[in-house]
XYZ file of C-alpha atoms in Angstrom:
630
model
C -38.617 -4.511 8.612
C -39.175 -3.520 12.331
C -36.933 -0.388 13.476
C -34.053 -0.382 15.417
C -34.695 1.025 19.317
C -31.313 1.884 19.674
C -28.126 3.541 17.790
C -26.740 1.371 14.744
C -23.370 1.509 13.190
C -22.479 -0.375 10.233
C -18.876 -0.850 9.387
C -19.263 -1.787 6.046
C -15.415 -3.624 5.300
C -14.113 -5.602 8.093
C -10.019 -5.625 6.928
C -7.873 -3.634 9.173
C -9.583 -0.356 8.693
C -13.293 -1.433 9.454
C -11.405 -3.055 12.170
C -9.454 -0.207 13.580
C -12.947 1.801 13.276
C -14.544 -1.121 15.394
C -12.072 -1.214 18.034
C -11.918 2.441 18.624
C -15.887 3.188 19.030
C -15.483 0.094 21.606
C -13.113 2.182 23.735
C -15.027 5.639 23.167
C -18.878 3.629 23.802
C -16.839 2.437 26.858
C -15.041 5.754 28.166
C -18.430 7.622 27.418
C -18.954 10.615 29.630
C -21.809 9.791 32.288
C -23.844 12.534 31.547
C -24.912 11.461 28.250
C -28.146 9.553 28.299
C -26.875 5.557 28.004
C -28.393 4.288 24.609
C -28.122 0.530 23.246
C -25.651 0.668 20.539
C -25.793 -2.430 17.997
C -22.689 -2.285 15.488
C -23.021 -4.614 12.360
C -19.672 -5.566 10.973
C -20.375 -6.350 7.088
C -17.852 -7.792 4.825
C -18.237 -9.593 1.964
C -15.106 -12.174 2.080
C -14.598 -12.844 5.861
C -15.379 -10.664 8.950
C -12.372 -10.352 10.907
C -10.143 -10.105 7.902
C -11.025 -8.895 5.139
C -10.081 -9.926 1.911
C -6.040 -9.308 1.794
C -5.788 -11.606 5.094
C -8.525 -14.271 4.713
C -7.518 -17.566 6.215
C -7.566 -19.609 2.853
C -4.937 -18.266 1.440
C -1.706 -20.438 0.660
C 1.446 -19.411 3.662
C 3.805 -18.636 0.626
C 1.678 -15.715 0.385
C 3.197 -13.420 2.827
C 3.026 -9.337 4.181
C 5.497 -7.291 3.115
C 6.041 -5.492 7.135
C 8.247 -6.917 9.615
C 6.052 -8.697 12.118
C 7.858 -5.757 14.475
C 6.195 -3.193 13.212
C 2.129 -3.819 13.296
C -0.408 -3.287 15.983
C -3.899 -2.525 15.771
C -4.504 -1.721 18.403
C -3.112 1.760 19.899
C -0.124 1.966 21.989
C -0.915 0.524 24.921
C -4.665 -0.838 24.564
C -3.694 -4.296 23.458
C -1.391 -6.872 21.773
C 1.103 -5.858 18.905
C 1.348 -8.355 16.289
C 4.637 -9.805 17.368
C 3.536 -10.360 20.992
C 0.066 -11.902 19.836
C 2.698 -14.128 17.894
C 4.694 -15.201 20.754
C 1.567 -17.091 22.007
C 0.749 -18.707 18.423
C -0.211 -22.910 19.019
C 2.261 -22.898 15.976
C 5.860 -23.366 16.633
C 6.996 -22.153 13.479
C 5.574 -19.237 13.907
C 6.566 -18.295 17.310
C 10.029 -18.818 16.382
C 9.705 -15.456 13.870
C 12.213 -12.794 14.623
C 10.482 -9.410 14.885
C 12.600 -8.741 11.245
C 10.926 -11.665 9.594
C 7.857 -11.407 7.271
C 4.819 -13.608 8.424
C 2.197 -14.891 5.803
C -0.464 -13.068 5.173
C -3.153 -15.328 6.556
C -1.250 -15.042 9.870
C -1.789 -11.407 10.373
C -5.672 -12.152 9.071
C -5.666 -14.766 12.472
C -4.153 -11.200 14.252
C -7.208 -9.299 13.189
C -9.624 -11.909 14.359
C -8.138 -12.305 17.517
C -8.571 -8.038 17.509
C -11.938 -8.615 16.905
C -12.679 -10.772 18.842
C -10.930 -9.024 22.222
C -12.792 -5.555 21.136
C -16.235 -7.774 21.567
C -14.676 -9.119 25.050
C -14.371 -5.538 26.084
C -17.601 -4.248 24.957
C -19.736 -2.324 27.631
C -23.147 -4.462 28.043
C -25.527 -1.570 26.103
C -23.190 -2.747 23.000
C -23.753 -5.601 20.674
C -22.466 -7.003 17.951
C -23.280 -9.075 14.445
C -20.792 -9.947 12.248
C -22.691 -10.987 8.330
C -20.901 -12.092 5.952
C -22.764 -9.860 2.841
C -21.843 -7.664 -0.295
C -23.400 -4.695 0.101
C -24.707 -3.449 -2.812
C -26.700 -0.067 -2.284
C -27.070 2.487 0.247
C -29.543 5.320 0.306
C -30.898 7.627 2.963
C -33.688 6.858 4.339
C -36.308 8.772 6.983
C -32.859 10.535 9.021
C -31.034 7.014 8.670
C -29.083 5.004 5.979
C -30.637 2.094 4.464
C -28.490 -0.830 2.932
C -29.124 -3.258 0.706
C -27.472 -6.604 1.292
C -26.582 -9.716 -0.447
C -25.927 -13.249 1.515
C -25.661 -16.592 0.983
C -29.436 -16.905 1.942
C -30.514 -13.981 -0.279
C -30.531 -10.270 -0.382
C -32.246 -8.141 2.936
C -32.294 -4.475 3.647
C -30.852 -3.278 6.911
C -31.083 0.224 9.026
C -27.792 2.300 10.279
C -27.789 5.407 11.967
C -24.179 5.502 10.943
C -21.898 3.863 8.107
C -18.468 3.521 7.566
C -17.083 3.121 4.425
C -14.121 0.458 4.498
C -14.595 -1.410 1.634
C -10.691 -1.984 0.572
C -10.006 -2.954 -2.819
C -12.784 -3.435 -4.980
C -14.272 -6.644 -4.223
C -15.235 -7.821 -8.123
C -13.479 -8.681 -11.007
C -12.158 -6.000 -12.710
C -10.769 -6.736 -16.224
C -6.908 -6.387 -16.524
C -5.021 -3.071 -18.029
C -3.771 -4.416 -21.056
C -5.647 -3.028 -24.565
C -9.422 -3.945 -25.860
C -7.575 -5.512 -28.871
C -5.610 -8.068 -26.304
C -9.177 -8.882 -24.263
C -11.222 -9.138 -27.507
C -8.163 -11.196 -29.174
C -8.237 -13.641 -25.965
C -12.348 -13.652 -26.071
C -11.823 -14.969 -29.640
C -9.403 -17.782 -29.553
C -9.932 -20.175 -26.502
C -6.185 -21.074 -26.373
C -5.179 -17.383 -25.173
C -5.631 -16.527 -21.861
C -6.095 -12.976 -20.248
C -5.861 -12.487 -16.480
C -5.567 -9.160 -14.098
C -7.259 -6.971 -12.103
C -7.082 -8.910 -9.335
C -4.643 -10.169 -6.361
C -2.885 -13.319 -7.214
C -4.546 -15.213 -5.105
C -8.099 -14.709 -6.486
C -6.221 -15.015 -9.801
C -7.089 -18.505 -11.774
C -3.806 -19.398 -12.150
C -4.283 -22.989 -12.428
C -5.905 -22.091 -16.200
C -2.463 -21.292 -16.967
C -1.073 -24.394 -18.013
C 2.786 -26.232 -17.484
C 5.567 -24.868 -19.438
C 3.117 -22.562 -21.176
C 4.887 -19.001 -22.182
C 3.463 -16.603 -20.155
C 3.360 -12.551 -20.614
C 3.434 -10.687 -17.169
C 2.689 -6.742 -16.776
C 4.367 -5.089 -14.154
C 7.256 -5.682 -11.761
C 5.921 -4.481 -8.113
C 5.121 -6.365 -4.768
C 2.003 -8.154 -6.391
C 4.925 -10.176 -9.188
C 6.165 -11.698 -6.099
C 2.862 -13.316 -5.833
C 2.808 -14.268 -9.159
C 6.419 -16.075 -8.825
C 5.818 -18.014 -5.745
C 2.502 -19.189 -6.791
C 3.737 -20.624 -10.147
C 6.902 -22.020 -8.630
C 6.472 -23.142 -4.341
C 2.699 -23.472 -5.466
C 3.317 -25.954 -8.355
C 5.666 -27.939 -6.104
C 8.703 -26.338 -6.654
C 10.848 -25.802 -3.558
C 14.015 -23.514 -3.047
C 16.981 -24.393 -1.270
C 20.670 -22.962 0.215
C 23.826 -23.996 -1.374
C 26.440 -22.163 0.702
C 25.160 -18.144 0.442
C 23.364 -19.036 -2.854
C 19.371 -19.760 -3.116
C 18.703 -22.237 -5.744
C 15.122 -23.321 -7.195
C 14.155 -26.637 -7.597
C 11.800 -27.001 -10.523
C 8.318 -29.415 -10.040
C 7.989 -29.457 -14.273
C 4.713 -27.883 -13.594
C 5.543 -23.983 -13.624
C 5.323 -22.372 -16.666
C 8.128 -19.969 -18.509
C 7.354 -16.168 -17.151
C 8.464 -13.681 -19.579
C 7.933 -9.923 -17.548
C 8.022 -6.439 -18.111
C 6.979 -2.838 -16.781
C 7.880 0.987 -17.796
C 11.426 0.611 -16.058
C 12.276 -2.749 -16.773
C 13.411 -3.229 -12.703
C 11.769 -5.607 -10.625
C 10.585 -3.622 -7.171
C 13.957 -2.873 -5.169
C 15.062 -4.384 -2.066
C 14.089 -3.597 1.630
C 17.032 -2.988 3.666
C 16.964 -5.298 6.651
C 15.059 -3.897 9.536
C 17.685 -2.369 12.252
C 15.505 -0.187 13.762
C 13.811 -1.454 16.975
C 9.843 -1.793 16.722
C 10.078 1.180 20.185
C 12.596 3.156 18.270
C 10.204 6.391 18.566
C 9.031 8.279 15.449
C 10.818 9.747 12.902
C 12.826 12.698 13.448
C 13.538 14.787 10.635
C 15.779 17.962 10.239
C 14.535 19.813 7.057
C 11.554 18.161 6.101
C 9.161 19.417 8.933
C 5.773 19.803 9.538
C 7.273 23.733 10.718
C 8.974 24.061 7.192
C 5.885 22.977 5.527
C 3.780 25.361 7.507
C 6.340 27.989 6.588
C 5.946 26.821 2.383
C 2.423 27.048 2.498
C 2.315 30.674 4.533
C 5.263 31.632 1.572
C 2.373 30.605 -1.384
C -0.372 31.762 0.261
C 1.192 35.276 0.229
C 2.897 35.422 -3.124
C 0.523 33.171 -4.912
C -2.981 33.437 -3.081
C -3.181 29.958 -2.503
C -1.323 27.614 0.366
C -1.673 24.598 -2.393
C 2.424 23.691 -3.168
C 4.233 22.902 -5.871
C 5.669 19.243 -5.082
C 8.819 19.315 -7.524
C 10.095 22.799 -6.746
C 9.318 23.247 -2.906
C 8.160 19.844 -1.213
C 10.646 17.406 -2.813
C 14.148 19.853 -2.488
C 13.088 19.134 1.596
C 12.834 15.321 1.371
C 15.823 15.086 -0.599
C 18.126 16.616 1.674
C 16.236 14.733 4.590
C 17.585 11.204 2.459
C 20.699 13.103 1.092
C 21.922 13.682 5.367
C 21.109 10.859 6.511
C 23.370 9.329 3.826
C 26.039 10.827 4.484
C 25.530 10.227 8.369
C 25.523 6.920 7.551
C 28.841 7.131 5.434
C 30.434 9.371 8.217
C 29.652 6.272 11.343
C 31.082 3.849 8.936
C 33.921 5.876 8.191
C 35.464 8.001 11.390
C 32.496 6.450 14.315
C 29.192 7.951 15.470
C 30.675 10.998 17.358
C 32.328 12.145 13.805
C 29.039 11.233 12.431
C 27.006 13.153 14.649
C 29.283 16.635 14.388
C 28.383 16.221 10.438
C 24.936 16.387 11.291
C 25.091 19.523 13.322
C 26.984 21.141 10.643
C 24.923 20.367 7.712
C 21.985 20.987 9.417
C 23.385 24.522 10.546
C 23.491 25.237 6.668
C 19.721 24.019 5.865
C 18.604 21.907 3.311
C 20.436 23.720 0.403
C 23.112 20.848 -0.985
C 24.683 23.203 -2.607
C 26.086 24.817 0.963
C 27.609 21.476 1.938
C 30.758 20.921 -0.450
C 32.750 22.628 2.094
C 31.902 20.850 5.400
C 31.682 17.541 3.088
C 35.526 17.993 2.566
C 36.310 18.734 6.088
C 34.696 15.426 6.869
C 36.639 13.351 4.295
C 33.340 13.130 2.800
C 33.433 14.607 -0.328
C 33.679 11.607 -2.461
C 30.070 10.520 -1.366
C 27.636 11.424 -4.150
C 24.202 12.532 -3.447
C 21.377 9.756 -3.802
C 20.152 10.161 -7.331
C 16.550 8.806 -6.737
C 15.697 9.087 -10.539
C 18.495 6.264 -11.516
C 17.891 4.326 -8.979
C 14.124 3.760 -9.698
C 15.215 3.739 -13.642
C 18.381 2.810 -13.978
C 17.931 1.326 -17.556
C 16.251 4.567 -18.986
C 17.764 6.116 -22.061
C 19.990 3.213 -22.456
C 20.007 0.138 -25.429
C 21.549 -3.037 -25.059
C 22.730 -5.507 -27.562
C 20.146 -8.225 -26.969
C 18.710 -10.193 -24.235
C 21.648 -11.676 -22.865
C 23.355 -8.119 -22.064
C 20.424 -6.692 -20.378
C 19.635 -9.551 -18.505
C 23.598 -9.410 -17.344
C 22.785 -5.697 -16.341
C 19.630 -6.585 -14.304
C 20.780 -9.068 -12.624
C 23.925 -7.667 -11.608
C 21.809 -4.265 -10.245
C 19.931 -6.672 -8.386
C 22.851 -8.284 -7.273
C 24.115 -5.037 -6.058
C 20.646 -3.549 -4.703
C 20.311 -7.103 -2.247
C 24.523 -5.869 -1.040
C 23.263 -2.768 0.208
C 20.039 -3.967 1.403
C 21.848 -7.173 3.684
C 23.790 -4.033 4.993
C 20.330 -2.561 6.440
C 18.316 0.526 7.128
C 20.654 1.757 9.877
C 24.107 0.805 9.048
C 23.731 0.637 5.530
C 23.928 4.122 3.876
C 21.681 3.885 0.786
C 18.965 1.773 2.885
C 19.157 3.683 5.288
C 18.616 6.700 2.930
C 15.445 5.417 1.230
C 13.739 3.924 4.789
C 13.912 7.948 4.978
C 10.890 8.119 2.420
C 8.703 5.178 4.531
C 9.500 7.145 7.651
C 8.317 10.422 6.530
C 4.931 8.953 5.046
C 3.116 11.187 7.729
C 4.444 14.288 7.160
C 4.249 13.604 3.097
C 0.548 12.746 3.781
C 0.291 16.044 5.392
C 1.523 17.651 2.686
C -0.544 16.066 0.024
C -3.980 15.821 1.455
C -7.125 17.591 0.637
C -5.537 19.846 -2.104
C -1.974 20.338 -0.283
C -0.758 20.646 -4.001
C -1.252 22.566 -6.978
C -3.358 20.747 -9.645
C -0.439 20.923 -11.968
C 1.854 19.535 -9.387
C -0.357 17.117 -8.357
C -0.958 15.655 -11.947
C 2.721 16.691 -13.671
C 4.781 15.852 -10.533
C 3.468 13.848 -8.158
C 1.071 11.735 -9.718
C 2.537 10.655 -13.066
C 6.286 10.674 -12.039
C 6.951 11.301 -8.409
C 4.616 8.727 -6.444
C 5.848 5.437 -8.724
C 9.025 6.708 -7.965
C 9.021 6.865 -4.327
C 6.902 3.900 -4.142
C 9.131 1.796 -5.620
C 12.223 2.981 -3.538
C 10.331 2.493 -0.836
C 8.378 -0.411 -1.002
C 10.354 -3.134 -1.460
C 10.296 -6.491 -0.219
C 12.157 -8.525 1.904
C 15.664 -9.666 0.479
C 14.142 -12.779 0.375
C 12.307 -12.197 -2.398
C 15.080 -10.711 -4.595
C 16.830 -14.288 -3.929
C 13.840 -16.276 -5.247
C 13.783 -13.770 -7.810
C 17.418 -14.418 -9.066
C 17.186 -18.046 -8.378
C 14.204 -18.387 -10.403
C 15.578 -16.668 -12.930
C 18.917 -19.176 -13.008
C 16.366 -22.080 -13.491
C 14.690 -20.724 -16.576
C 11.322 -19.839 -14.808
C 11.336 -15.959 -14.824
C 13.114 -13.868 -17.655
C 12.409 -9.788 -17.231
C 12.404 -8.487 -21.104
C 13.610 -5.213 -20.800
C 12.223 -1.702 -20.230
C 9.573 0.194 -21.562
C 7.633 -3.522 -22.163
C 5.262 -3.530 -25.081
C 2.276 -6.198 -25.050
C 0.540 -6.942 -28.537
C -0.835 -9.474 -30.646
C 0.455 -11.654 -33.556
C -2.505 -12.254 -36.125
C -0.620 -14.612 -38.183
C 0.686 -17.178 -35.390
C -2.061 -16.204 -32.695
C -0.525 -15.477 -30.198
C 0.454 -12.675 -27.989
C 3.966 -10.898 -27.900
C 5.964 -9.190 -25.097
C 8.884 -7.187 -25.885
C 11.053 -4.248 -25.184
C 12.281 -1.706 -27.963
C 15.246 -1.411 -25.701
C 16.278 -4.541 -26.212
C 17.035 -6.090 -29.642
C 15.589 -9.250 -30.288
C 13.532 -9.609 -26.884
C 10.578 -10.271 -28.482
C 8.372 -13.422 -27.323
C 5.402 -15.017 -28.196
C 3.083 -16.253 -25.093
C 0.124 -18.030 -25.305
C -1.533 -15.848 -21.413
C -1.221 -12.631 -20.510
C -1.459 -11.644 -16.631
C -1.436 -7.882 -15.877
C 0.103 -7.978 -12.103
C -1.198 -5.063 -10.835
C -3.717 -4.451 -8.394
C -5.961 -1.410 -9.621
C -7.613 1.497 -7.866
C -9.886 2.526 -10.269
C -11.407 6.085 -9.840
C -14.877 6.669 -8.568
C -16.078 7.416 -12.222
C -14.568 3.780 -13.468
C -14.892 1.924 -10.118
C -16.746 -1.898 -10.441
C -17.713 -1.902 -6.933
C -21.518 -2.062 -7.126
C -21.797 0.139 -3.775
C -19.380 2.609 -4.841
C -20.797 2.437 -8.019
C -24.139 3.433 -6.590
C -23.012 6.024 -4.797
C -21.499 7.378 -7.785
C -24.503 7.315 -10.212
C -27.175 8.319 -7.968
C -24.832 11.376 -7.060
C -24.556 10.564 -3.035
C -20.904 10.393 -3.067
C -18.726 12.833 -5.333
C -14.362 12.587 -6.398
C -12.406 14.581 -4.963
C -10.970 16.829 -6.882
C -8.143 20.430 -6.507
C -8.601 23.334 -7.687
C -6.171 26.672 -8.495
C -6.059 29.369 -10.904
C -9.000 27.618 -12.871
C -6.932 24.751 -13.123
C -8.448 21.378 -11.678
C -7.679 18.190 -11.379
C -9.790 14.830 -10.473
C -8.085 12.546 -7.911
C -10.339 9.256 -8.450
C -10.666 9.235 -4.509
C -14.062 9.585 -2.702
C -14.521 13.354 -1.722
C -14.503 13.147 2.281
C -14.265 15.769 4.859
C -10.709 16.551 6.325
C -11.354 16.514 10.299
C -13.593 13.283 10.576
C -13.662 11.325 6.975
C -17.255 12.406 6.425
C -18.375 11.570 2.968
C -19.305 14.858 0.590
C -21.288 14.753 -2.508
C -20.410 16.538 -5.763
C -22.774 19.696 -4.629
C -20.265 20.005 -2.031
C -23.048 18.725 0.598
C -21.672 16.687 4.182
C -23.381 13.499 4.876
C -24.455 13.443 8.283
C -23.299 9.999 10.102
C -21.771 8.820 6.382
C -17.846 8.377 6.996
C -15.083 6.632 4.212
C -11.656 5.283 5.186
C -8.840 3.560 3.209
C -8.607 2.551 -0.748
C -11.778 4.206 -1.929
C -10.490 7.855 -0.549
C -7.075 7.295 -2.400
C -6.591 10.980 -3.990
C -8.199 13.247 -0.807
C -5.373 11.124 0.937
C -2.814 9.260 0.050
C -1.493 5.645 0.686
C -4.593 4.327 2.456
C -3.470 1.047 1.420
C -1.324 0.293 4.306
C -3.267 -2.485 7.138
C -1.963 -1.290 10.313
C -0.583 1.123 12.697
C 2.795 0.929 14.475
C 3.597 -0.109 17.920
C 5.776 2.902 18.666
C 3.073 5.963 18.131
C -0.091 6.822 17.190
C 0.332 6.738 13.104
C -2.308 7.985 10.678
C -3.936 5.014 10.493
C -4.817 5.252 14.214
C -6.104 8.621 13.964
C -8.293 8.756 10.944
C -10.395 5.753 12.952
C -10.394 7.333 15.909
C -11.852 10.538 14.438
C -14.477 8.733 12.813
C -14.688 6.655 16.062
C -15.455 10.005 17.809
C -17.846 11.558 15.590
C -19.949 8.904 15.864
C -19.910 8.496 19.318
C -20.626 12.025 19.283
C -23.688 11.705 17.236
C -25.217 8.825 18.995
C -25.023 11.117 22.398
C -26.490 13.901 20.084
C -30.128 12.712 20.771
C -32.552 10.980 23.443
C -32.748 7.446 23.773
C -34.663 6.026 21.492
């Protein structure tokens, strides 16, 4: 193993955050100040599905499989240094796709052909001291190694060791099979009878869903973006096709799908995304109460009374987002009502009175506005909770009339429509929630009690809807017999006497099914300490890389996420020690940030996702020019 006469960077990940990395050290290796000594810089872009991709956008996947962003929205490259997504769309050899509105949803594997083209214009722009080698390798170990990082690698033609002066951490999800959620008794009772089947811990399209046989009952945890998946790859993919009578969407069964019976804590499939009515240039969001200035001004407040800037989410974060959704409600409600100059008065009054609902009864009635209740984000993300219906047929009556209801307001949009509108509030102010949550932003009790375990879910599924296509397929599906959601509160077990597995809902009398597979929908994020990622895992055990974890008032709490630094993403180990020229992005650092796992930046600003590579971008840059040419 001869060593390296230049600088070498690994990017170890090449989805959108090894590739964001990669494309900013191109324009910083380029841009370099001339008085640093010129070294050769060889970066080595490692991923174990496809370079250029990544696993979530790999180019075999099937086009029903599609993102869940506008193709308006992404660009990965910064404002201004290269094509957005929708312009590198315009120019697509396919004419389907260039005929995409900037509101419509692309398939996944579209976006992946996005990245590669990002790629592949970063190496076009590389200075000629920079080179390049994609490999297409697991890596399995990393360890330091005389100043430098040595990784172990495993390819299609075996398993080699390679040198890095610097490695970024970008690995995504977790790249093996992890076993699905559900109970040791439902794994060990599918290990022992080879006519159950137990799937999960995986996307659905490294799922083996063709093991699941026709017409075969089929048990399905969880209700979220990843069930879509699940729907249109045992309906489209089986040769089922959907089609418009009038306003309605009706399925067309193949005979080949099987009978879906699903479930989750609140018994609601993922709500709707309002249509997009925001231009892609629209600027950033521009909030009234919940401010990076107000935050400041919480965290001076708890510093003084309580010794600690760390907040308490529930009592002094959340009050501020509430009234951000609760105004722009009612703004909403007021253009509809009386036209945007009575709309915008409202907003300078309310916003004269500060966040404090409360204070607004009396300018609500001088508006004609005091029949508009306040968004109750709790019953909208459970609206079944508490309640018990008389059997399946009533609560499938309910659900599908609140979806019904939920695809109204979104067809309305995010602008026009008040209650989309509302909730696009939450998506908008990811940013500013990020920098409230970050590194320890909240008390460990808050963190764990409020945000964690009841607030995130919440948000996330308010927030993170998809298209209102989806909720169509969902309702047509449903008409044709393929799909049936059992209630809330879903229980999964297993029936000894028949052999089978059960799904049912103790809200719902007489819900209970027998199935002969089991698929847990979900895509997990296991902690550091549980993680099946061999590097990670390595990391882990050999005590290089440490959780994060926040502390206060001898109270602590364990994120899952990799401990990294705050300013550049540097990775810490559980002594508290900074790796030199050791950075981590994205999924594994879920818990020191928060969620990493969005693929892109916008076209409008420089987001989050922009930054943290560029930081890291920097710091190695920085480092290379640290020393002589070697």
């Amino acid at each position: 193993m001869s060593r390296d006469t230049g600088f070498t960077v690994a990017v170890v990940g090449c989805g959108p955050r090894g590739i964001a990395v990669f494309e900013r050290l191109a324009h910083h290796l380029s841009t370099a100040n001339g008085d640093h000594p010129r070294r050769t810089v060889h970066i080595l872009l490692l991923d174990a599905t496809e370079t250029g991709r990544g696993r979530v956008w790999r180019s075999d996947q099937p086009p029903w499989l599609l993102m869940n962003t506008v193709i308006g929205e992404p660009a990965m490259f910064p404002p201004g240094h290269g094509p957005t997504f929708a312009q590198w769309l315009r120019r697509h050899p396919d004419p389907e796709l260039r005929a995409l509105d900037e509101n419509d949803c692309a398939p996944r594997r579209t976006y992946g052909g996005y990245l590669a083209h990002v790629c592949q214009e970063v190496e076009r722009r590389l200075p000629g001291h920079v080179t390049v080698t994609e490999l297409r390798a697991l890596v399995t170990s990393l360890r330091p190694h005389q100043g430098r990082h040595l990784l172990e690698v495993s390819a299609e033609n075996g398993t080699r060791r390679l040198e890095a002066d610097a490695v970024v951490l970008a690995t995504g999800h977790s790249i093996t099979p992890a076993p699905p959620r559900f109970t040791p008794e439902l794994r060990t009772a599918a290990r022992n009878n080879p006519d159950l089947l137990c799937l999960g811990g995986q996307p659905a399209a490294d799922l083996d869903l063709d093991s699941v046989p026709a017409e075969a009952p089929v048990g399905v945890l969880g209700l979220g973006l990843s069930f879509y998946d699940l729907l249109l790859s045992f309906s489209v993919g089986r040769g089922g096709s959907f089609h418009r009578d009038g306003d309605r969407l009706v399925y067309l069964p193949s005979g080949k799908e099987p009978v879906i019976h699903a479930g989750s804590r609140s018994g609601l499939p993922i709500t709707t995304r309002g249509d997009n009515q925001k231009p892609a240039a629209s600027g950033s969001f521009r909030p009234y109460f919940f401010t990076a200035a107000a935050l400041a001004g919480l965290r001076k407040d708890a510093a003084d009374s309580r010794g600690t800037p760390a907040l308490d989410f529930a009592g002094e974060v959340l009050p501020l987002l509430t009234a951000e959704v609760d105004l722009v409600h009612l703004h909403a409600h007021a253009r509809l009502r009386h036209g945007p100059r009575a709309a915008a008065a409202l907003v300078r009054d309310i916003t004269a009175l500060g966040p404090d609902a409360r204070r607004w009864r009396e300018v609500l009635h001088t508006h004609a506005l005091a029949d508009v209740a306040p968004v109750d984000l709790e019953r909208l993300a459970r609206p079944f909770a508490g309640r018990r219906f008389t059997g399946p047929a009533d609560f499938t009556s309910h659900l599908h009339r609140t979806l019904r209801d939920d695809l109204a307001q979104a067809r309305l949009g995010n602008v026009r429509g008040p209650l989309k509108a509302a909730l696009d509030v939450i998506r908008d102010a990811r940013d500013l929630l990020r920098f409230t949550l970050e590194h320890g932003g909240l008390t460990p009790s808050s963190y764990r009690d409020d945000f964690h375990t009841r607030v995130a879910p919440l948000l996330s599924l308010l927030s993170t809807g998809p298209p209102a296509l989806r909720t169509e397929q969902f309702l047509a599906l449903a008409e044709a017999g393929v799909v049936h959601v059992v209630g809330p509160d879903t229980r999964f077990g297993h029936d000894r006497e028949q052999r089978l597995f059960t799904v049912e809902s103790p809200a719902v009398p007489g819900s209970r099914r027998h199935v002969r597979a089991l698929i847990d929908s979900r895509v997990p994020a296991p902690p550091l300490s549980a993680t099946d990622n061999p590097l990670l895992r390595q990391l882990a055990d050999e005590g290089l890389a440490g959780e994060f974890a926040t502390t206060a008032d001898d109270d602590t709490v364990t994120t899952g996420g990799l401990r990294i630094t705050a300013a550049e993403n540097r990775l810490v180990d559980p002594e508290g020690r900074v790796h030199t020229g050791l950075y981590a992005l994205g999924v594994p650092t879920e818990g020191a940030r928060w969620f990493t796992q969005i693929g892109n930046g916008r076209t409008e600003s420089r987001t989050t996702f922009h930054r943290e590579a560029d930081a890291v971008a920097v710091s190695i840059v920085r480092r290379c020019h640290s020393g002589p040419p070697r």
